[in-house]
C-alpha cells in the first residue's frame, strides 16, 4: 500500500514536471535547449510508472513490455536532452525510435519463446547497460 502511494506520487510529479518542461520549451521559441526532450523523458518515465500501477503485481503481458520499453527509453531521451542542452551534436531521433521498436519486439518474442523466467536475465542486461 505504501509503495503504491509513493509510486503514485512519483508518477504525478514526473507528469507535472513534463508539463512544466514542455511549457518552458514553448517559451524559449527558437532555442529550446533540450527542454522538450526533458519533458519527453519525464513523460515516458511517468507513463511507465502509471502502467506499473495499473498492472499490479509482476506479470507477463503486452503492457509489461510497453512498461519496460518506456523505462529503458527515458534515460536515453534524458541523455539526448542533455546533449542538446550542452550544445553538442545529438544523434537523430529516428534511430532512437528504431531502437525502441526492436527492443520491444525482442522482449515480446523472448518472453513468448522462452517464458518469463528464462528471458529475464537478458532483459536485466539491457536495463543495466542503459545506465552504464
mmCIF file of C-alpha atoms in Angstrom:
data_model
loop_
_atom_site.group_PDB
_atom_site.id
_atom_site.type_symbol
_atom_site.label_atom_id
_atom_site.label_comp_id
_atom_site.label_asym_id
_atom_site.label_seq_id
_atom_site.Cartn_x
_atom_site.Cartn_y
_atom_site.Cartn_z
ATOM 1 C CA UNK A 1 0.000 0.000 0.000
ATOM 2 C CA UNK A 2 2.713 2.476 0.981
ATOM 3 C CA UNK A 3 4.786 1.590 -2.080
ATOM 4 C CA UNK A 4 1.800 2.184 -4.360
ATOM 5 C CA UNK A 5 1.205 5.598 -2.807
ATOM 6 C CA UNK A 6 4.878 6.533 -3.228
ATOM 7 C CA UNK A 7 4.969 5.361 -6.837
ATOM 8 C CA UNK A 8 1.729 7.244 -7.489
ATOM 9 C CA UNK A 9 3.216 10.435 -6.031
ATOM 10 C CA UNK A 10 6.397 9.976 -8.081
ATOM 11 C CA UNK A 11 4.317 9.425 -11.187
ATOM 12 C CA UNK A 12 2.270 12.599 -10.550
ATOM 13 C CA UNK A 13 5.424 14.635 -10.009
ATOM 14 C CA UNK A 14 7.047 13.290 -13.190
ATOM 15 C CA UNK A 15 3.986 14.112 -15.266
ATOM 16 C CA UNK A 16 3.765 17.611 -13.760
ATOM 17 C CA UNK A 17 7.466 18.198 -14.491
ATOM 18 C CA UNK A 18 6.858 17.007 -18.052
ATOM 19 C CA UNK A 19 4.202 19.691 -18.475
ATOM 20 C CA UNK A 20 6.478 22.286 -16.866
ATOM 21 C CA UNK A 21 9.444 21.495 -19.149
ATOM 22 C CA UNK A 22 7.153 21.496 -22.176
ATOM 23 C CA UNK A 23 5.833 24.945 -21.247
ATOM 24 C CA UNK A 24 9.387 26.212 -20.719
ATOM 25 C CA UNK A 25 10.416 24.895 -24.135
ATOM 26 C CA UNK A 26 7.442 26.671 -25.744
ATOM 27 C CA UNK A 27 8.505 29.988 -24.161
ATOM 28 C CA UNK A 28 12.071 29.697 -25.463
ATOM 29 C CA UNK A 29 10.809 29.995 -29.064
ATOM 30 C CA UNK A 30 13.758 29.056 -31.305
ATOM 31 C CA UNK A 31 16.228 27.931 -28.619
ATOM 32 C CA UNK A 32 14.585 25.025 -26.797
ATOM 33 C CA UNK A 33 17.944 23.812 -25.420
ATOM 34 C CA UNK A 34 16.720 20.244 -24.913
ATOM 35 C CA UNK A 35 13.830 21.163 -22.641
ATOM 36 C CA UNK A 36 11.409 19.417 -24.996
ATOM 37 C CA UNK A 37 13.402 16.198 -24.627
ATOM 38 C CA UNK A 38 13.499 16.555 -20.839
ATOM 39 C CA UNK A 39 9.715 16.884 -20.979
ATOM 40 C CA UNK A 40 9.510 13.743 -23.137
ATOM 41 C CA UNK A 41 11.789 11.826 -20.748
ATOM 42 C CA UNK A 42 9.645 12.787 -17.763
ATOM 43 C CA UNK A 43 6.503 11.834 -19.668
ATOM 44 C CA UNK A 44 7.942 8.431 -20.661
ATOM 45 C CA UNK A 45 9.055 7.598 -17.129
ATOM 46 C CA UNK A 46 5.796 8.856 -15.601
ATOM 47 C CA UNK A 47 3.812 6.802 -18.113
ATOM 48 C CA UNK A 48 5.879 3.719 -17.280
ATOM 49 C CA UNK A 49 5.033 4.166 -13.593
ATOM 50 C CA UNK A 50 1.347 4.620 -14.421
ATOM 51 C CA UNK A 51 1.421 1.340 -16.355
ATOM 52 C CA UNK A 52 3.209 -0.332 -13.463
ATOM 53 C CA UNK A 53 0.490 0.792 -11.068
ATOM 54 C CA UNK A 54 -2.272 -0.328 -13.434
ATOM 55 C CA UNK A 55 -0.694 -3.725 -13.972
ATOM 56 C CA UNK A 56 -0.465 -4.579 -10.292
ATOM 57 C CA UNK A 57 1.975 -7.343 -9.451
ATOM 58 C CA UNK A 58 4.684 -8.795 -11.655
ATOM 59 C CA UNK A 59 3.119 -10.474 -14.644
ATOM 60 C CA UNK A 60 3.871 -11.110 -18.285
ATOM 61 C CA UNK A 61 1.636 -9.129 -20.574
ATOM 62 C CA UNK A 62 1.980 -6.757 -23.519
ATOM 63 C CA UNK A 63 1.516 -3.934 -21.005
ATOM 64 C CA UNK A 64 4.671 -5.045 -19.199
ATOM 65 C CA UNK A 65 6.595 -4.964 -22.496
ATOM 66 C CA UNK A 66 5.469 -1.369 -23.056
ATOM 67 C CA UNK A 67 6.262 -0.542 -19.417
ATOM 68 C CA UNK A 68 9.845 -1.851 -19.640
ATOM 69 C CA UNK A 69 10.405 -0.260 -23.028
ATOM 70 C CA UNK A 70 9.327 3.154 -21.699
ATOM 71 C CA UNK A 71 11.560 2.674 -18.651
ATOM 72 C CA UNK A 72 14.550 1.918 -20.895
ATOM 73 C CA UNK A 73 13.722 4.783 -23.259
ATOM 74 C CA UNK A 74 13.654 7.523 -20.638
ATOM 75 C CA UNK A 75 17.415 7.612 -19.783
ATOM 76 C CA UNK A 76 18.247 7.737 -23.488
ATOM 77 C CA UNK A 77 15.876 10.660 -24.001
ATOM 78 C CA UNK A 78 17.371 12.421 -20.956
ATOM 79 C CA UNK A 79 20.825 11.869 -22.478
ATOM 80 C CA UNK A 80 19.717 13.378 -25.801
ATOM 81 C CA UNK A 81 18.231 16.349 -23.936
ATOM 82 C CA UNK A 82 21.469 16.859 -22.006
ATOM 83 C CA UNK A 83 23.439 16.775 -25.264
ATOM 84 C CA UNK A 84 21.185 19.465 -26.731
ATOM 85 C CA UNK A 85 21.377 21.495 -23.522
ATOM 86 C CA UNK A 86 25.184 21.418 -23.585
ATOM 87 C CA UNK A 87 25.266 22.275 -27.284
ATOM 88 C CA UNK A 88 26.871 19.076 -28.523
ATOM 89 C CA UNK A 89 25.505 17.442 -31.667
ATOM 90 C CA UNK A 90 22.935 14.798 -30.829
ATOM 91 C CA UNK A 91 22.107 11.721 -32.904
ATOM 92 C CA UNK A 92 18.972 11.545 -34.976
ATOM 93 C CA UNK A 93 15.806 10.641 -33.072
ATOM 94 C CA UNK A 94 14.772 8.352 -35.938
ATOM 95 C CA UNK A 95 17.500 5.876 -34.962
ATOM 96 C CA UNK A 96 16.241 6.026 -31.400
ATOM 97 C CA UNK A 97 12.709 5.091 -32.476
ATOM 98 C CA UNK A 98 14.076 2.086 -34.416
ATOM 99 C CA UNK A 99 16.000 1.007 -31.319
ATOM 100 C CA UNK A 100 12.873 1.213 -29.163
ATOM 101 C CA UNK A 101 10.790 -0.789 -31.618
ATOM 102 C CA UNK A 102 13.416 -3.507 -31.926
ATOM 103 C CA UNK A 103 13.766 -3.708 -28.127
ATOM 104 C CA UNK A 104 10.020 -4.036 -27.640
ATOM 105 C CA UNK A 105 9.688 -6.696 -30.353
ATOM 106 C CA UNK A 106 12.634 -8.662 -28.987
ATOM 107 C CA UNK A 107 11.179 -8.588 -25.460
ATOM 108 C CA UNK A 108 7.819 -9.766 -26.734
ATOM 109 C CA UNK A 109 9.386 -12.580 -28.762
ATOM 110 C CA UNK A 110 11.756 -13.718 -25.979
ATOM 111 C CA UNK A 111 9.003 -13.841 -23.386
ATOM 112 C CA UNK A 112 6.807 -15.828 -25.741
ATOM 113 C CA UNK A 113 9.564 -18.235 -26.814
ATOM 114 C CA UNK A 114 11.467 -18.778 -23.550
ATOM 115 C CA UNK A 115 8.955 -17.885 -20.906
ATOM 116 C CA UNK A 116 9.178 -15.070 -18.423
ATOM 117 C CA UNK A 117 11.744 -16.564 -16.048
ATOM 118 C CA UNK A 118 14.260 -17.600 -18.705
ATOM 119 C CA UNK A 119 14.115 -14.314 -20.603
ATOM 120 C CA UNK A 120 14.510 -12.075 -17.526
ATOM 121 C CA UNK A 121 18.369 -12.191 -17.315
ATOM 122 C CA UNK A 122 18.575 -10.976 -20.919
ATOM 123 C CA UNK A 123 16.357 -8.015 -20.112
ATOM 124 C CA UNK A 124 18.252 -7.215 -16.923
ATOM 125 C CA UNK A 125 21.389 -6.939 -19.047
ATOM 126 C CA UNK A 126 19.605 -4.454 -21.315
ATOM 127 C CA UNK A 127 18.480 -2.389 -18.369
ATOM 128 C CA UNK A 128 21.926 -2.316 -16.744
ATOM 129 C CA UNK A 129 23.670 -1.439 -19.999
ATOM 130 C CA UNK A 130 21.477 1.672 -20.326
ATOM 131 C CA UNK A 131 22.695 3.009 -17.002
ATOM 132 C CA UNK A 132 26.434 2.416 -17.575
#
